[in-house]
Coordinates of C-alpha atoms and ligand atoms in Angstrom, one line a residue:
M1 CA 0.0 0.0 0.0
D2 CA 1.1 3.6 -0.7
F3 CA 1.1 5.4 2.6
S4 CA 2.2 8.7 1.0
E5 CA -1.5 9.3 0.3
I6 CA -2.5 9.0 4.0
R7 CA -3.3 12.4 5.5
G8 CA -5.4 11.4 8.5
V9 CA -6.2 8.8 11.1
I10 CA -9.6 7.8 12.8
L11 CA -8.7 6.3 16.1
D12 CA -11.0 4.3 18.4
M13 CA -10.4 5.1 22.0
D14 CA -11.2 2.2 24.4
G15 CA -9.0 -0.8 23.7
V16 CA -6.7 1.3 21.4
L17 CA -5.5 4.3 23.5
W18 CA -6.6 3.2 27.0
R19 CA -8.5 0.5 28.8
G20 CA -10.7 2.1 31.4
D21 CA -8.4 4.5 33.2
Y22 CA -5.1 3.0 32.0
P23 CA -3.3 4.2 29.1
L24 CA -2.1 1.4 26.8
V25 CA 0.9 3.2 25.3
D26 CA 2.9 6.4 26.0
L27 CA 0.0 8.6 24.8
P28 CA 1.7 12.1 24.7
G29 CA 4.6 10.5 22.7
F30 CA 2.3 8.7 20.3
F31 CA 0.2 11.9 19.5
A32 CA 3.4 13.9 19.2
R33 CA 4.7 11.4 16.5
L34 CA 1.4 11.5 14.6
K35 CA 1.5 15.3 14.5
S36 CA 5.1 15.3 13.5
L37 CA 3.9 13.2 10.4
G38 CA 1.5 16.1 9.6
L39 CA -1.6 13.7 10.1
K40 CA -5.1 15.0 11.0
I41 CA -6.6 13.2 13.9
V42 CA -10.1 12.3 14.9
L43 CA -10.9 10.2 17.9
A44 CA -14.3 8.5 17.1
T45 CA -16.5 6.7 19.6
N46 CA -19.8 5.0 19.6
N47 CA -20.3 6.0 23.2
S48 CA -23.1 8.7 23.3
T49 CA -23.0 9.2 27.1
R50 CA -19.9 11.3 27.3
S51 CA -19.6 14.9 26.0
V52 CA -16.6 16.2 24.0
P53 CA -15.3 18.3 27.1
Q54 CA -15.4 15.0 29.1
Y55 CA -13.2 13.3 26.5
L56 CA -10.8 16.2 26.3
E57 CA -10.6 16.2 30.2
K58 CA -9.7 12.5 30.1
L59 CA -7.1 13.0 27.5
R60 CA -5.7 15.9 29.4
G61 CA -5.5 13.6 32.4
F62 CA -3.1 11.4 30.2
G63 CA -1.1 14.4 29.3
V64 CA -2.6 14.8 25.7
M65 CA -3.7 18.2 24.6
L66 CA -6.3 18.0 21.8
G67 CA -9.2 20.2 20.8
P68 CA -12.9 19.7 20.3
E69 CA -12.2 19.3 16.6
N70 CA -10.5 16.1 17.3
I71 CA -13.5 14.2 18.9
V72 CA -16.4 12.8 17.1
T73 CA -19.2 10.9 19.0
S74 CA -22.3 9.0 17.9
S75 CA -24.3 11.8 19.5
M76 CA -22.7 14.3 17.0
A77 CA -23.3 11.9 14.2
A78 CA -27.0 11.7 15.2
S79 CA -27.1 15.6 15.3
S80 CA -25.4 15.8 11.9
Y81 CA -27.8 13.3 10.4
L82 CA -30.8 15.2 11.8
S83 CA -29.4 18.6 10.5
Q84 CA -29.2 17.2 7.0
K85 CA -32.8 16.1 7.1
Y86 CA -34.8 18.5 9.3
P87 CA -34.8 22.2 9.8
S88 CA -32.7 23.7 12.6
G89 CA -34.7 24.1 15.8
A90 CA -36.9 20.9 15.1
P91 CA -38.2 19.2 18.1
V92 CA -36.9 15.7 19.0
Y93 CA -37.6 13.2 21.8
V94 CA -34.6 11.9 23.4
I95 CA -33.9 8.8 25.4
G96 CA -30.3 9.2 26.7
E97 CA -27.9 10.9 29.0
V98 CA -26.5 14.3 29.2
G99 CA -23.9 13.8 26.5
L100 CA -26.6 13.1 23.9
K101 CA -29.0 15.7 25.1
D102 CA -26.4 18.5 25.3
T103 CA -25.0 17.6 21.8
L104 CA -28.5 17.7 20.2
R105 CA -29.2 21.0 21.9
E106 CA -25.9 22.5 20.7
W107 CA -26.8 21.5 17.1
G108 CA -30.1 23.4 17.5
F109 CA -32.6 20.6 18.3
H110 CA -34.9 21.0 21.3
Y111 CA -36.3 18.4 23.4
S112 CA -40.0 17.7 23.2
E113 CA -42.5 15.0 24.1
A114 CA -45.2 16.4 21.7
E115 CA -46.5 14.4 18.8
D116 CA -44.9 16.7 16.3
V117 CA -41.3 15.7 17.0
V118 CA -39.3 14.8 14.0
A119 CA -37.4 11.9 15.5
V120 CA -36.9 9.7 18.5
V121 CA -33.2 9.6 19.2
A122 CA -32.2 6.7 21.6
G123 CA -28.9 6.3 23.3
L124 CA -27.7 4.6 26.4
D125 CA -29.6 6.0 29.5
R126 CA -28.5 4.4 32.8
N127 CA -31.5 6.0 34.5
L128 CA -34.0 4.7 32.1
N129 CA -37.5 3.8 33.2
Y130 CA -40.7 2.3 31.7
N131 CA -42.4 5.6 31.1
I132 CA -39.5 7.1 29.1
L133 CA -39.5 4.0 26.9
T134 CA -43.2 4.0 26.5
K135 CA -43.3 7.6 25.3
G136 CA -40.6 6.8 22.6
V137 CA -42.4 3.5 21.6
Q138 CA -45.7 5.4 21.1
L139 CA -44.1 8.2 19.0
I140 CA -42.3 5.6 16.7
Y141 CA -45.5 3.5 16.5
H142 CA -47.3 6.6 15.1
G143 CA -44.6 7.1 12.4
V144 CA -41.8 9.3 14.0
E145 CA -38.3 8.4 12.7
F146 CA -36.4 6.1 15.0
I147 CA -32.6 6.8 15.4
G148 CA -30.3 4.9 17.5
T149 CA -26.7 6.3 18.5
N150 CA -24.9 3.0 18.4
P151 CA -25.5 -0.7 18.1
D152 CA -23.4 -2.1 21.0
R153 CA -25.4 -4.6 22.9
T154 CA -23.2 -4.6 25.9
F155 CA -21.2 -1.9 27.8
P156 CA -18.2 -2.7 29.9
S157 CA -18.2 -1.6 33.5
P158 CA -16.0 -2.2 36.6
S159 CA -18.6 -4.8 37.7
G160 CA -18.7 -6.6 34.3
L161 CA -20.8 -6.3 31.2
T162 CA -24.0 -4.2 31.4
P163 CA -26.7 -3.8 28.8
G164 CA -25.7 -1.3 26.1
T165 CA -27.6 0.9 23.7
G166 CA -28.2 -2.0 21.4
A167 CA -30.1 -3.8 24.0
L168 CA -32.3 -0.7 24.5
L169 CA -32.8 -0.4 20.8
A170 CA -33.9 -4.1 20.6
F171 CA -36.5 -3.3 23.3
I172 CA -38.0 -0.5 21.3
Q173 CA -37.7 -2.7 18.1
A174 CA -39.6 -5.4 19.6
A175 CA -42.4 -3.2 20.7
T176 CA -42.8 -1.2 17.5
G177 CA -41.6 -3.6 14.8
K178 CA -39.5 -0.8 13.4
N179 CA -35.7 -0.8 12.9
P180 CA -33.7 2.2 14.0
V181 CA -31.3 4.1 11.7
V182 CA -28.0 3.5 13.7
M183 CA -25.3 6.2 13.7
G184 CA -22.3 4.4 15.3
K185 CA -19.8 1.9 13.9
P186 CA -20.1 -0.2 11.8
E187 CA -22.7 2.0 10.1
P188 CA -21.2 4.8 8.0
Y189 CA -22.5 7.9 9.7
L190 CA -19.9 8.4 12.5
F191 CA -17.0 7.7 10.0
Q192 CA -18.5 10.0 7.4
L193 CA -18.8 12.9 9.9
S194 CA -15.1 12.1 10.9
L195 CA -14.0 12.4 7.2
Q196 CA -16.0 15.7 6.8
R197 CA -14.2 17.1 9.9
M198 CA -10.8 16.2 8.4
E199 CA -11.9 17.4 4.9
L200 CA -10.3 14.2 3.6
S201 CA -11.5 11.4 1.4
S202 CA -11.6 7.8 2.5
S203 CA -8.6 6.8 0.5
Q204 CA -6.6 9.4 2.5
V205 CA -7.5 8.1 6.0
L206 CA -6.6 5.0 8.1
V207 CA -9.2 3.7 10.6
V208 CA -7.6 2.2 13.7
G209 CA -9.6 0.1 16.2
D210 CA -9.7 -3.0 18.3
R211 CA -12.9 -4.6 17.1
L212 CA -13.5 -6.4 13.8
D213 CA -17.4 -6.1 13.8
T214 CA -17.3 -2.3 14.4
D215 CA -14.1 -0.6 13.6
V216 CA -12.8 -2.8 10.8
L217 CA -16.2 -3.5 9.2
G218 CA -17.1 0.2 9.4
A219 CA -13.9 1.1 7.7
Q220 CA -14.6 -1.4 4.9
R221 CA -18.1 0.1 4.4
I222 CA -16.8 3.6 3.9
G223 CA -13.8 2.6 1.8
C224 CA -11.0 3.3 4.4
K225 CA -8.0 1.0 5.1
S226 CA -8.1 -0.4 8.5
V227 CA -5.6 -1.2 11.2
L228 CA -6.5 -3.6 14.0
V229 CA -4.6 -3.3 17.2
L230 CA -4.4 -6.4 19.6
T231 CA -4.6 -4.4 22.9
G232 CA -8.5 -4.6 23.0
V233 CA -11.1 -7.2 22.6
T234 CA -9.8 -9.0 19.5
T235 CA -7.2 -11.7 19.9
P236 CA -5.1 -13.2 17.0
Q237 CA -7.3 -16.3 17.1
D238 CA -10.4 -14.1 16.3
I239 CA -8.9 -13.0 13.0
H240 CA -9.1 -16.3 11.4
P241 CA -11.7 -18.3 13.2
P242 CA -11.7 -21.9 12.0
H243 CA -15.4 -22.2 11.1
S244 CA -16.0 -18.8 9.8
V245 CA -17.4 -18.5 6.3
Q246 CA -16.7 -14.8 5.8
S247 CA -14.4 -13.2 8.4
I248 CA -13.9 -9.5 8.5
L249 CA -10.2 -8.9 7.8
P250 CA -8.2 -5.8 8.6
D251 CA -5.6 -4.4 6.1
F252 CA -2.9 -4.3 8.9
I253 CA -2.5 -5.8 12.3
L254 CA -0.5 -4.2 15.0
N255 CA 0.4 -5.3 18.5
N256 CA -0.4 -1.8 19.8
V257 CA -1.1 1.6 18.5
D258 CA 2.5 2.8 19.3
E259 CA 3.5 0.9 16.0
L260 CA 1.2 3.0 13.9
P261 CA 3.6 6.0 13.2
N262 CA 6.2 3.6 12.0
L263 CA 3.7 1.8 9.7
I264 CA 2.7 5.1 8.2
S265 CA 6.2 6.5 7.8
N266 CA 8.1 3.4 6.9
P267 CA 5.7 0.7 5.8
H268 CA 8.3 -1.7 4.5
K269 CA 9.8 -2.2 7.9
V270 CA 6.6 -3.6 9.4
Ligands
MG301 MG1 -12.6 0.0 21.1

């Protein structure tokens, strides 16, 4: 592959940059090397519960100074999708936490429970109750567009796996018989917004992640080359499962993300 064309990278965060509160590599050094190669950087996450300032704060805690232009979340992808379809200021019904609600508000959408909402936007809400779900189900049942922030069925927590947005979407799907338009990986919206942010085309960008079914598949769907790192959920055995008919294969596999600058600047040595 000709890396001279590469101008930007889209990085997944958990399992690539850190695991929980522990950095996986020397993060300040890693970002300094990416910047010295002149690469544009977007950190893209399916997580809709955290806001951009919260991610910047986390990065700062690891000694990494990035700006809001470097973060793209599934809440932003949902807002961008809505803004292309509906007028600014349109009412939306939201099932989700502060990260999703604040982002939609910043993009000019206002929260409403009235019948004239243009969409029901559903993301993870850890204070969810039956009434909140019922309202969303009734609106969708009456024809309002159903948008989901991300498809992840589980969500890691210190106590183990917890139900994720995908499980919540499945509840609404079962009740309404309608499928959501999903914003997060592996669907294209989150990555498309990331490319727009960088003002680059898919052939100029590498997608880096730790999951085959989200990061790598999503990269394939928008035409980006993909890099799988082995610091997250995927093990070498997962890459060529013995009984798999069609496995999702990354273009490159790295032990950790620290090897990425070398891959881009000197691909023949990898
Ligand atoms: Mg990850």
